[in-house]
Amino acid sequence: MNITVIFLVSCLVILAGGGSAGALLKNKAKNENQPVEQSAETADNKKEASKKEKKEKEQKQRDIAVSNGKIALDISAKDGSTGIFVLDENGKKRGLLSYSDGYASSYFVLRAGRNQHFLRGSRSGRAQSSIQETEYGAQVFYDIENTAQVAIDYTFVEDEATVYVTAFITNTGKTKQVYALKAIYDTFLGESSKANAFDFLGQAINSRHKISTVKNGDWIISANRSLSIAFVALDSMSLNAVEALTIGTPDDFSSRKWIPEITEGKLFSSVHSFNDSALALNWKKSVLAPNETSVQSFVISAGIKGEKPSFIEAAEKLRAEQQALNNSNAQTEQEEIDEDDIVEVIVEDSEGDVQTSKNEPADTVNDDADNKEIEISDWQLDPVYIQSLLDRISELQADGSVDQSEIRQLSEELDAIFLKLRQKKQ
């Protein structure tokens, strides 16, 4: 919720007097009935100082600090830069990201066509930012005139050091356009650890590294002995999935190269810094018509006292479900292939009568995958996300040549979402 504060600024008028006491009294009586004259330069200076003071006070008041008692966000009204903190056992905020220029070294980048827009501070270009507090967290908006609006929604998980991060990209232009999103986080916890700078699914990573396959529930952790932060990929029905996860330095990610180029195995050092780590998440591109919206989601979770972030257990469940789904799909595909291989065999019995049979496989598999209940997370209940699914289904239905399985998957997800919404209302 935006809080607007109006400050009334009073101008002080300094009167310069001179001459005899009689002259001063005369001037005083005159000034009681006439306005005070002042030079144009003095008036302009005071006016400028008043504006500056008002702007600084309003800016300070508009910054947002929100928390669910486990994890906290400090969001700058100036550019949307967001600091992420975990609250320790004493309720003290402990920073999880590198503090550089007010956390502006952790930011999003939007690609619209061939143009890139840095959604942060002085490098945001034409992107105008605004922020607001919500019932369950906060939102940051970036408006790029005649191009796009990017809304970053932070929704806390109740009683857990976890926040869902959902980015909504809406085409505000007049033509169909290709969009993609990248998130860059300037990490530092692992830099002070003697063990690992990063942990990707249990694999230690201590140098520049690129991961080109990131699945639903895959996680990466930056940690030291007392604090940890995890980034967990969410992939709903293979839509808007992560295209690449790159581990490097902030300098590696400052170039215009969309998917960062790194020298794998090289340590986290550059000409500007020593042992300075960061990571970048690139999502797959989306083609959006005017007013259409795409959605990218992931999770940020934290831990204290050397424990793994609280969402890792749920992430492992997501990974297991995804693997089971992949196995089921592979089995279904194999059954379809086997069905195509069935041919009729013509034989004669002992009495010369012609009979037909089929070389069907001896065993049949009872596949219950279609009857399996779809797990729905809170971030999927967002009305904007639901609308994006509906728009995607309409788009696919308009194209008669597409694979109907994607439409079926989307429809099943929508049914599960609506079921959960009905259950919440009961």
GROMACS .gro file of C-alpha atoms in nm:
model
  426
    1MET     CA    1   0.000   0.000   0.000
    2ASN     CA    2   0.147   0.337  -0.102
    3ILE     CA    3   0.172   0.593   0.174
    4THR     CA    4   0.169   0.955   0.049
    5VAL     CA    5   0.295   1.217   0.288
    6ILE     CA    6   0.252   1.589   0.213
    7PHE     CA    7   0.505   1.816   0.380
    8LEU     CA    8   0.430   2.189   0.419
    9VAL     CA    9   0.755   2.387   0.392
   10SER     CA   10   0.773   2.740   0.539
   11CYS     CA   11   1.014   2.998   0.392
   12LEU     CA   12   1.208   3.214   0.638
   13VAL     CA   13   1.237   3.581   0.540
   14ILE     CA   14   1.550   3.760   0.663
   15LEU     CA   15   1.518   4.131   0.683
   16ALA     CA   16   1.828   4.339   0.649
   17GLY     CA   17   1.798   4.664   0.842
   18GLY     CA   18   2.014   4.974   0.866
   19GLY     CA   19   2.020   5.342   0.966
   20SER     CA   20   1.873   5.504   1.277
   21ALA     CA   21   1.628   5.354   1.522
   22GLY     CA   22   1.356   5.579   1.381
   23ALA     CA   23   1.416   5.441   1.033
   24LEU     CA   24   1.392   5.083   1.162
   25LEU     CA   25   1.059   5.154   1.331
   26LYS     CA   26   0.931   5.319   1.016
   27ASN     CA   27   1.035   5.022   0.803
   28LYS     CA   28   0.873   4.783   1.051
   29ALA     CA   29   0.538   4.965   1.033
   30LYS     CA   30   0.560   4.971   0.654
   31ASN     CA   31   0.643   4.601   0.631
   32GLU     CA   32   0.337   4.508   0.835
   33ASN     CA   33   0.118   4.618   0.541
   34GLN     CA   34   0.337   4.528   0.240
   35PRO     CA   35   0.494   4.205   0.113
   36VAL     CA   36   0.864   4.153   0.167
   37GLU     CA   37   1.078   4.200  -0.141
   38GLN     CA   38   1.361   3.954  -0.209
   39SER     CA   39   1.593   3.898  -0.498
   40ALA     CA   40   1.491   3.654  -0.771
   41GLU     CA   41   1.807   3.452  -0.707
   42THR     CA   42   1.727   3.411  -0.336
   43ALA     CA   43   1.370   3.304  -0.410
   44ASP     CA   44   1.484   3.047  -0.668
   45ASN     CA   45   1.744   2.904  -0.430
   46LYS     CA   46   1.490   2.868  -0.152
   47LYS     CA   47   1.238   2.712  -0.385
   48GLU     CA   48   1.496   2.462  -0.512
   49ALA     CA   49   1.605   2.376  -0.156
   50SER     CA   50   1.243   2.327  -0.055
   51LYS     CA   51   1.180   2.089  -0.346
   52LYS     CA   52   1.494   1.890  -0.267
   53GLU     CA   53   1.403   1.857   0.100
   54LYS     CA   54   1.049   1.749   0.017
   55LYS     CA   55   1.170   1.492  -0.236
   56GLU     CA   56   1.422   1.345   0.009
   57LYS     CA   57   1.163   1.315   0.284
   58GLU     CA   58   0.903   1.159   0.055
   59GLN     CA   59   1.165   0.919  -0.086
   60LYS     CA   60   1.262   0.807   0.262
   61GLN     CA   61   0.902   0.753   0.363
   62ARG     CA   62   0.811   0.551   0.056
   63ASP     CA   63   1.077   0.277   0.092
   64ILE     CA   64   0.922  -0.057   0.189
   65ALA     CA   65   1.031  -0.297   0.462
   66VAL     CA   66   0.819  -0.613   0.489
   67SER     CA   67   0.860  -0.943   0.672
   68ASN     CA   68   0.672  -1.256   0.775
   69GLY     CA   69   0.883  -1.296   1.089
   70LYS     CA   70   1.124  -1.539   0.920
   71ILE     CA   71   1.246  -1.361   0.607
   72ALA     CA   72   1.242  -0.990   0.524
   73LEU     CA   73   1.267  -0.756   0.225
   74ASP     CA   74   1.389  -0.397   0.208
   75ILE     CA   75   1.281  -0.239  -0.121
   76SER     CA   76   1.404   0.098  -0.244
   77ALA     CA   77   1.142   0.331  -0.389
   78LYS     CA   78   1.418   0.489  -0.599
   79ASP     CA   79   1.479   0.194  -0.830
   80GLY     CA   80   1.317  -0.116  -0.680
   81SER     CA   81   1.649  -0.255  -0.555
   82THR     CA   82   1.567  -0.530  -0.307
   83GLY     CA   83   1.766  -0.648  -0.007
   84ILE     CA   84   1.681  -0.994   0.126
   85PHE     CA   85   1.734  -1.087   0.492
   86VAL     CA   86   1.676  -1.382   0.719
   87LEU     CA   87   1.576  -1.322   1.081
   88ASP     CA   88   1.789  -1.513   1.331
   89GLU     CA   89   1.673  -1.661   1.663
   90ASN     CA   90   1.694  -1.314   1.823
   91GLY     CA   91   1.486  -1.152   1.549
   92LYS     CA   92   1.788  -0.972   1.403
   93LYS     CA   93   1.799  -0.918   1.027
   94ARG     CA   94   2.094  -1.090   0.860
   95GLY     CA   95   2.176  -0.992   0.502
   96LEU     CA   96   2.180  -1.266   0.238
   97LEU     CA   97   2.295  -1.065  -0.065
   98SER     CA   98   2.593  -0.840  -0.125
   99TYR     CA   99   2.524  -0.480  -0.025
  100SER     CA  100   2.650  -0.284  -0.323
  101ASP     CA  101   2.495   0.050  -0.418
  102GLY     CA  102   2.188  -0.028  -0.208
  103TYR     CA  103   2.158  -0.388  -0.335
  104ALA     CA  104   2.150  -0.258  -0.694
  105SER     CA  105   2.405  -0.526  -0.793
  106SER     CA  106   2.118  -0.779  -0.772
  107TYR     CA  107   1.865  -0.697  -1.042
  108PHE     CA  108   1.648  -0.811  -1.335
  109VAL     CA  109   1.708  -0.757  -1.705
  110LEU     CA  110   1.430  -0.757  -1.964
  111ARG     CA  111   1.492  -0.845  -2.325
  112ALA     CA  112   1.235  -0.704  -2.568
  113GLY     CA  113   1.319  -0.795  -2.925
  114ARG     CA  114   1.687  -0.706  -2.964
  115ASN     CA  115   1.689  -0.447  -2.686
  116GLN     CA  116   1.785  -0.508  -2.324
  117HIS     CA  117   1.655  -0.303  -2.032
  118PHE     CA  118   1.838  -0.313  -1.699
  119LEU     CA  119   1.572  -0.293  -1.428
  120ARG     CA  120   1.779  -0.115  -1.166
  121GLY     CA  121   1.912   0.225  -1.062
  122SER     CA  122   2.087   0.454  -1.305
  123ARG     CA  123   2.114   0.175  -1.565
  124SER     CA  124   1.741   0.119  -1.595
  125GLY     CA  125   1.722   0.352  -1.895
  126ARG     CA  126   1.359   0.414  -1.993
  127ALA     CA  127   1.225   0.188  -1.716
  128GLN     CA  128   1.026   0.384  -1.459
  129SER     CA  129   0.992   0.200  -1.127
  130SER     CA  130   0.728   0.203  -0.855
  131ILE     CA  131   0.663  -0.017  -0.552
  132GLN     CA  132   0.376  -0.113  -0.326
  133GLU     CA  133   0.319  -0.325  -0.020
  134THR     CA  134   0.066  -0.609  -0.048
  135GLU     CA  135  -0.122  -0.824   0.201
  136TYR     CA  136   0.133  -1.104   0.169
  137GLY     CA  137   0.449  -0.920   0.069
  138ALA     CA  138   0.534  -0.651  -0.185
  139GLN     CA  139   0.547  -0.574  -0.557
  140VAL     CA  140   0.789  -0.383  -0.778
  141PHE     CA  141   0.678  -0.243  -1.114
  142TYR     CA  142   0.890  -0.137  -1.409
  143ASP     CA  143   0.722   0.047  -1.695
  144ILE     CA  144   0.901   0.079  -2.027
  145GLU     CA  145   0.696   0.307  -2.248
  146ASN     CA  146   0.536   0.138  -2.551
  147THR     CA  147   0.733  -0.178  -2.476
  148ALA     CA  148   0.644  -0.366  -2.159
  149GLN     CA  149   0.545  -0.361  -1.797
  150VAL     CA  150   0.731  -0.595  -1.564
  151ALA     CA  151   0.572  -0.668  -1.227
  152ILE     CA  152   0.785  -0.852  -0.969
  153ASP     CA  153   0.564  -1.002  -0.699
  154TYR     CA  154   0.713  -1.118  -0.367
  155THR     CA  155   0.476  -1.344  -0.170
  156PHE     CA  156   0.583  -1.481   0.168
  157VAL     CA  157   0.522  -1.839   0.273
  158GLU     CA  158   0.357  -1.828   0.614
  159ASP     CA  159   0.584  -1.917   0.909
  160GLU     CA  160   0.871  -2.009   0.679
  161ALA     CA  161   1.187  -1.830   0.564
  162THR     CA  162   1.069  -1.851   0.205
  163VAL     CA  163   0.934  -1.609  -0.054
  164TYR     CA  164   0.783  -1.686  -0.395
  165VAL     CA  165   0.913  -1.451  -0.664
  166THR     CA  166   0.686  -1.422  -0.967
  167ALA     CA  167   0.761  -1.198  -1.265
  168PHE     CA  168   0.476  -1.091  -1.493
  169ILE     CA  169   0.581  -0.950  -1.832
  170THR     CA  170   0.307  -0.773  -2.027
  171ASN     CA  171   0.346  -0.651  -2.383
  172THR     CA  172   0.237  -0.284  -2.380
  173GLY     CA  173   0.347  -0.225  -2.738
  174LYS     CA  174   0.137  -0.233  -3.054
  175THR     CA  175   0.291  -0.538  -3.222
  176LYS     CA  176   0.378  -0.897  -3.134
  177GLN     CA  177   0.720  -0.916  -2.972
  178VAL     CA  178   0.971  -1.163  -2.826
  179TYR     CA  179   1.042  -1.119  -2.454
  180ALA     CA  180   1.278  -1.287  -2.211
  181LEU     CA  181   1.384  -1.227  -1.851
  182LYS     CA  182   1.710  -1.264  -1.662
  183ALA     CA  183   1.768  -1.238  -1.286
  184ILE     CA  184   2.114  -1.161  -1.146
  185TYR     CA  185   2.200  -1.204  -0.779
  186ASP     CA  186   2.523  -1.083  -0.622
  187THR     CA  187   2.589  -1.353  -0.362
  188PHE     CA  188   2.857  -1.347  -0.095
  189LEU     CA  189   2.787  -1.610   0.174
  190GLY     CA  190   2.988  -1.882   0.004
  191GLU     CA  191   3.284  -1.652  -0.047
  192SER     CA  192   3.369  -1.674   0.324
  193SER     CA  193   3.313  -2.049   0.341
  194LYS     CA  194   3.609  -2.285   0.344
  195ALA     CA  195   3.392  -2.560   0.197
  196ASN     CA  196   3.194  -2.462  -0.112
  197ALA     CA  197   3.100  -2.135  -0.278
  198PHE     CA  198   2.783  -2.299  -0.415
  199ASP     CA  199   2.597  -2.625  -0.378
  200PHE     CA  200   2.388  -2.737  -0.678
  201LEU     CA  201   2.181  -3.045  -0.590
  202GLY     CA  202   2.460  -3.165  -0.363
  203GLN     CA  203   2.737  -3.089  -0.613
  204ALA     CA  204   3.004  -2.850  -0.486
  205ILE     CA  205   3.084  -2.562  -0.722
  206ASN     CA  206   3.389  -2.348  -0.644
  207SER     CA  207   3.454  -2.184  -0.981
  208ARG     CA  208   3.274  -2.043  -1.284
  209HIS     CA  209   3.020  -2.293  -1.411
  210LYS     CA  210   2.723  -2.312  -1.651
  211ILE     CA  211   2.421  -2.541  -1.612
  212SER     CA  212   2.213  -2.564  -1.929
  213THR     CA  213   1.947  -2.804  -1.800
  214VAL     CA  214   1.746  -2.681  -1.502
  215LYS     CA  215   1.434  -2.877  -1.406
  216ASN     CA  216   1.138  -2.821  -1.179
  217GLY     CA  217   1.255  -2.810  -0.818
  218ASP     CA  218   1.627  -2.785  -0.896
  219TRP     CA  219   1.805  -2.569  -0.639
  220ILE     CA  220   2.134  -2.394  -0.580
  221ILE     CA  221   2.259  -2.275  -0.240
  222SER     CA  222   2.511  -2.011  -0.133
  223ALA     CA  223   2.602  -2.059   0.234
  224ASN     CA  224   2.850  -2.011   0.514
  225ARG     CA  225   2.856  -2.167   0.859
  226SER     CA  226   2.560  -1.972   0.993
  227LEU     CA  227   2.349  -1.851   0.697
  228SER     CA  228   2.226  -1.990   0.366
  229ILE     CA  229   2.020  -1.872   0.070
  230ALA     CA  230   1.869  -2.097  -0.195
  231PHE     CA  231   1.723  -2.026  -0.537
  232VAL     CA  232   1.474  -2.289  -0.654
  233ALA     CA  233   1.350  -2.321  -1.013
  234LEU     CA  234   0.978  -2.366  -1.072
  235ASP     CA  235   0.864  -2.507  -1.405
  236SER     CA  236   0.488  -2.532  -1.453
  237MET     CA  237   0.409  -2.778  -1.732
  238SER     CA  238   0.735  -2.687  -1.912
  239LEU     CA  239   0.611  -2.331  -1.973
  240ASN     CA  240   0.859  -2.046  -1.926
  241ALA     CA  241   1.123  -2.274  -1.780
  242VAL     CA  242   1.476  -2.172  -1.689
  243GLU     CA  243   1.698  -2.187  -1.996
  244ALA     CA  244   2.035  -2.153  -1.824
  245LEU     CA  245   2.189  -2.110  -1.480
  246THR     CA  246   2.529  -1.941  -1.490
  247ILE     CA  247   2.766  -1.909  -1.195
  248GLY     CA  248   3.032  -1.643  -1.224
  249THR     CA  249   3.117  -1.292  -1.108
  250PRO     CA  250   2.919  -0.965  -1.128
  251ASP     CA  251   3.158  -0.853  -1.403
  252ASP     CA  252   3.068  -1.161  -1.610
  253PHE     CA  253   2.704  -1.052  -1.607
  254SER     CA  254   2.754  -0.681  -1.682
  255SER     CA  255   2.799  -0.730  -2.057
  256ARG     CA  256   2.522  -0.717  -2.319
  257LYS     CA  257   2.557  -1.089  -2.387
  258TRP     CA  258   2.213  -1.230  -2.306
  259ILE     CA  259   2.330  -1.571  -2.185
  260PRO     CA  260   2.660  -1.490  -2.014
  261GLU     CA  261   2.980  -1.630  -2.159
  262ILE     CA  262   3.223  -1.758  -1.899
  263THR     CA  263   3.541  -1.960  -1.880
  264GLU     CA  264   3.434  -2.268  -1.687
  265GLY     CA  265   3.667  -2.367  -1.405
  266LYS     CA  266   3.805  -2.015  -1.362
  267LEU     CA  267   3.794  -1.885  -1.004
  268PHE     CA  268   3.563  -1.602  -0.891
  269SER     CA  269   3.812  -1.321  -0.944
  270SER     CA  270   3.852  -1.041  -1.194
  271VAL     CA  271   4.060  -0.730  -1.250
  272HIS     CA  272   3.814  -0.541  -1.026
  273SER     CA  273   3.760  -0.786  -0.741
  274PHE     CA  274   3.883  -1.100  -0.566
  275ASN     CA  275   3.662  -1.402  -0.495
  276ASP     CA  276   3.342  -1.218  -0.590
  277SER     CA  277   3.062  -1.461  -0.680
  278ALA     CA  278   2.722  -1.416  -0.843
  279LEU     CA  279   2.465  -1.618  -1.034
  280ALA     CA  280   2.233  -1.552  -1.328
  281LEU     CA  281   1.904  -1.720  -1.416
  282ASN     CA  282   1.787  -1.696  -1.779
  283TRP     CA  283   1.429  -1.789  -1.864
  284LYS     CA  284   1.316  -1.912  -2.204
  285LYS     CA  285   1.173  -1.652  -2.438
  286SER     CA  286   0.802  -1.587  -2.486
  287VAL     CA  287   0.625  -1.445  -2.790
  288LEU     CA  288   0.355  -1.205  -2.672
  289ALA     CA  289   0.086  -1.023  -2.865
  290PRO     CA  290  -0.019  -0.677  -2.738
  291ASN     CA  291  -0.161  -0.697  -2.383
  292GLU     CA  292  -0.057  -1.062  -2.342
  293THR     CA  293   0.135  -1.165  -2.030
  294SER     CA  294   0.398  -1.430  -1.958
  295VAL     CA  295   0.488  -1.557  -1.614
  296GLN     CA  296   0.820  -1.670  -1.467
  297SER     CA  297   0.841  -1.797  -1.109
  298PHE     CA  298   1.104  -1.917  -0.867
  299VAL     CA  299   1.160  -1.941  -0.494
  300ILE     CA  300   1.410  -1.777  -0.262
  301SER     CA  301   1.453  -1.951   0.072
  302ALA     CA  302   1.688  -1.904   0.367
  303GLY     CA  303   1.835  -2.098   0.658
  304ILE     CA  304   2.018  -2.017   0.981
  305LYS     CA  305   2.256  -2.194   1.218
  306GLY     CA  306   2.412  -2.398   0.941
  307GLU     CA  307   2.082  -2.552   0.832
  308LYS     CA  308   1.968  -2.586   0.473
  309PRO     CA  309   1.705  -2.334   0.356
  310SER     CA  310   1.355  -2.427   0.465
  311PHE     CA  311   1.217  -2.485   0.112
  312ILE     CA  312   1.471  -2.752   0.013
  313GLU     CA  313   1.250  -3.034   0.143
  314ALA     CA  314   0.960  -2.913  -0.072
  315ALA     CA  315   1.198  -2.870  -0.367
  316GLU     CA  316   1.308  -3.232  -0.340
  317LYS     CA  317   0.941  -3.334  -0.349
  318LEU     CA  318   0.891  -3.128  -0.666
  319ARG     CA  319   1.194  -3.293  -0.825
  320ALA     CA  320   1.066  -3.642  -0.739
  321GLU     CA  321   0.723  -3.561  -0.886
  322GLN     CA  322   0.882  -3.422  -1.199
  323GLN     CA  323   1.094  -3.736  -1.241
  324ALA     CA  324   0.787  -3.955  -1.194
  325LEU     CA  325   0.601  -3.751  -1.456
  326ASN     CA  326   0.893  -3.779  -1.698
  327ASN     CA  327   0.908  -4.156  -1.649
  328SER     CA  328   0.532  -4.185  -1.702
  329ASN     CA  329   0.547  -3.981  -2.022
  330ALA     CA  330   0.837  -4.190  -2.151
  331GLN     CA  331   0.645  -4.510  -2.074
  332THR     CA  332   0.334  -4.378  -2.250
  333GLU     CA  333   0.538  -4.288  -2.556
  334GLN     CA  334   0.688  -4.637  -2.560
  335GLU     CA  335   0.341  -4.795  -2.539
  336GLU     CA  336   0.227  -4.585  -2.835
  337ILE     CA  337   0.527  -4.706  -3.033
  338ASP     CA  338   0.453  -5.068  -2.940
  339GLU     CA  339   0.090  -5.024  -3.045
  340ASP     CA  340   0.205  -4.907  -3.387
  341ASP     CA  341   0.415  -5.221  -3.424
  342ILE     CA  342   0.116  -5.456  -3.381
  343VAL     CA  343   0.048  -5.647  -3.706
  344GLU     CA  344  -0.194  -5.920  -3.802
  345VAL     CA  345  -0.048  -6.267  -3.851
  346ILE     CA  346  -0.239  -6.508  -4.076
  347VAL     CA  347  -0.202  -6.878  -3.986
  348GLU     CA  348  -0.374  -7.204  -4.073
  349ASP     CA  349  -0.485  -7.449  -3.808
  350SER     CA  350  -0.455  -7.826  -3.837
  351GLU     CA  351  -0.778  -7.846  -4.030
  352GLY     CA  352  -0.684  -7.579  -4.281
  353ASP     CA  353  -0.908  -7.305  -4.138
  354VAL     CA  354  -0.763  -6.958  -4.161
  355GLN     CA  355  -0.722  -6.770  -3.828
  356THR     CA  356  -0.583  -6.429  -3.746
  357SER     CA  357  -0.393  -6.316  -3.439
  358LYS     CA  358  -0.192  -6.014  -3.329
  359ASN     CA  359   0.163  -6.004  -3.198
  360GLU     CA  360   0.057  -5.791  -2.901
  361PRO     CA  361   0.298  -5.756  -2.608
  362ALA     CA  362   0.232  -6.017  -2.338
  363ASP     CA  363   0.222  -5.768  -2.051
  364THR     CA  364   0.003  -5.460  -2.021
  365VAL     CA  365   0.077  -5.163  -1.798
  366ASN     CA  366  -0.192  -4.996  -1.589
  367ASP     CA  367  -0.093  -4.631  -1.614
  368ASP     CA  368  -0.251  -4.420  -1.338
  369ALA     CA  369  -0.061  -4.103  -1.432
  370ASP     CA  370  -0.373  -3.937  -1.572
  371ASN     CA  371  -0.553  -3.995  -1.242
  372LYS     CA  372  -0.275  -3.848  -1.031
  373GLU     CA  373  -0.369  -3.533  -0.843
  374ILE     CA  374  -0.173  -3.228  -0.957
  375GLU     CA  375   0.008  -3.044  -0.679
  376ILE     CA  376  -0.081  -2.672  -0.685
  377SER     CA  377   0.131  -2.407  -0.511
  378ASP     CA  378   0.005  -2.072  -0.381
  379TRP     CA  379   0.181  -1.874  -0.655
  380GLN     CA  380  -0.030  -2.057  -0.916
  381LEU     CA  381  -0.347  -1.909  -0.761
  382ASP     CA  382  -0.258  -1.559  -0.876
  383PRO     CA  383  -0.530  -1.424  -1.110
  384VAL     CA  384  -0.270  -1.292  -1.355
  385TYR     CA  385  -0.107  -1.634  -1.377
  386ILE     CA  386  -0.446  -1.800  -1.431
  387GLN     CA  387  -0.521  -1.555  -1.710
  388SER     CA  388  -0.186  -1.635  -1.871
  389LEU     CA  389  -0.283  -2.004  -1.880
  390LEU     CA  390  -0.617  -1.920  -2.038
  391ASP     CA  391  -0.448  -1.701  -2.298
  392ARG     CA  392  -0.198  -1.976  -2.377
  393ILE     CA  393  -0.477  -2.231  -2.426
  394SER     CA  394  -0.661  -1.991  -2.660
  395GLU     CA  395  -0.344  -1.938  -2.858
  396LEU     CA  396  -0.282  -2.311  -2.895
  397GLN     CA  397  -0.642  -2.384  -2.989
  398ALA     CA  398  -0.622  -2.123  -3.264
  399ASP     CA  399  -0.328  -2.314  -3.414
  400GLY     CA  400  -0.471  -2.639  -3.544
  401SER     CA  401  -0.127  -2.791  -3.604
  402VAL     CA  402  -0.007  -2.792  -3.242
  403ASP     CA  403   0.031  -3.095  -3.019
  404GLN     CA  404  -0.294  -3.136  -2.824
  405SER     CA  405  -0.106  -3.281  -2.524
  406GLU     CA  406   0.007  -2.934  -2.415
  407ILE     CA  407  -0.352  -2.809  -2.422
  408ARG     CA  408  -0.456  -3.110  -2.214
  409GLN     CA  409  -0.180  -3.044  -1.959
  410LEU     CA  410  -0.275  -2.679  -1.929
  411SER     CA  411  -0.642  -2.765  -1.888
  412GLU     CA  412  -0.559  -3.017  -1.615
  413GLU     CA  413  -0.354  -2.756  -1.433
  414LEU     CA  414  -0.641  -2.506  -1.453
  415ASP     CA  415  -0.886  -2.766  -1.319
  416ALA     CA  416  -0.655  -2.831  -1.024
  417ILE     CA  417  -0.617  -2.457  -0.960
  418PHE     CA  418  -0.992  -2.398  -0.962
  419LEU     CA  419  -1.042  -2.696  -0.730
  420LYS     CA  420  -0.794  -2.555  -0.480
  421LEU     CA  421  -0.957  -2.210  -0.500
  422ARG     CA  422  -1.297  -2.368  -0.421
  423GLN     CA  423  -1.146  -2.556  -0.128
  424LYS     CA  424  -0.999  -2.232   0.013
  425LYS     CA  425  -1.342  -2.065   0.002
  426GLN     CA  426  -1.513  -2.346   0.193
   0.00000   0.00000   0.00000
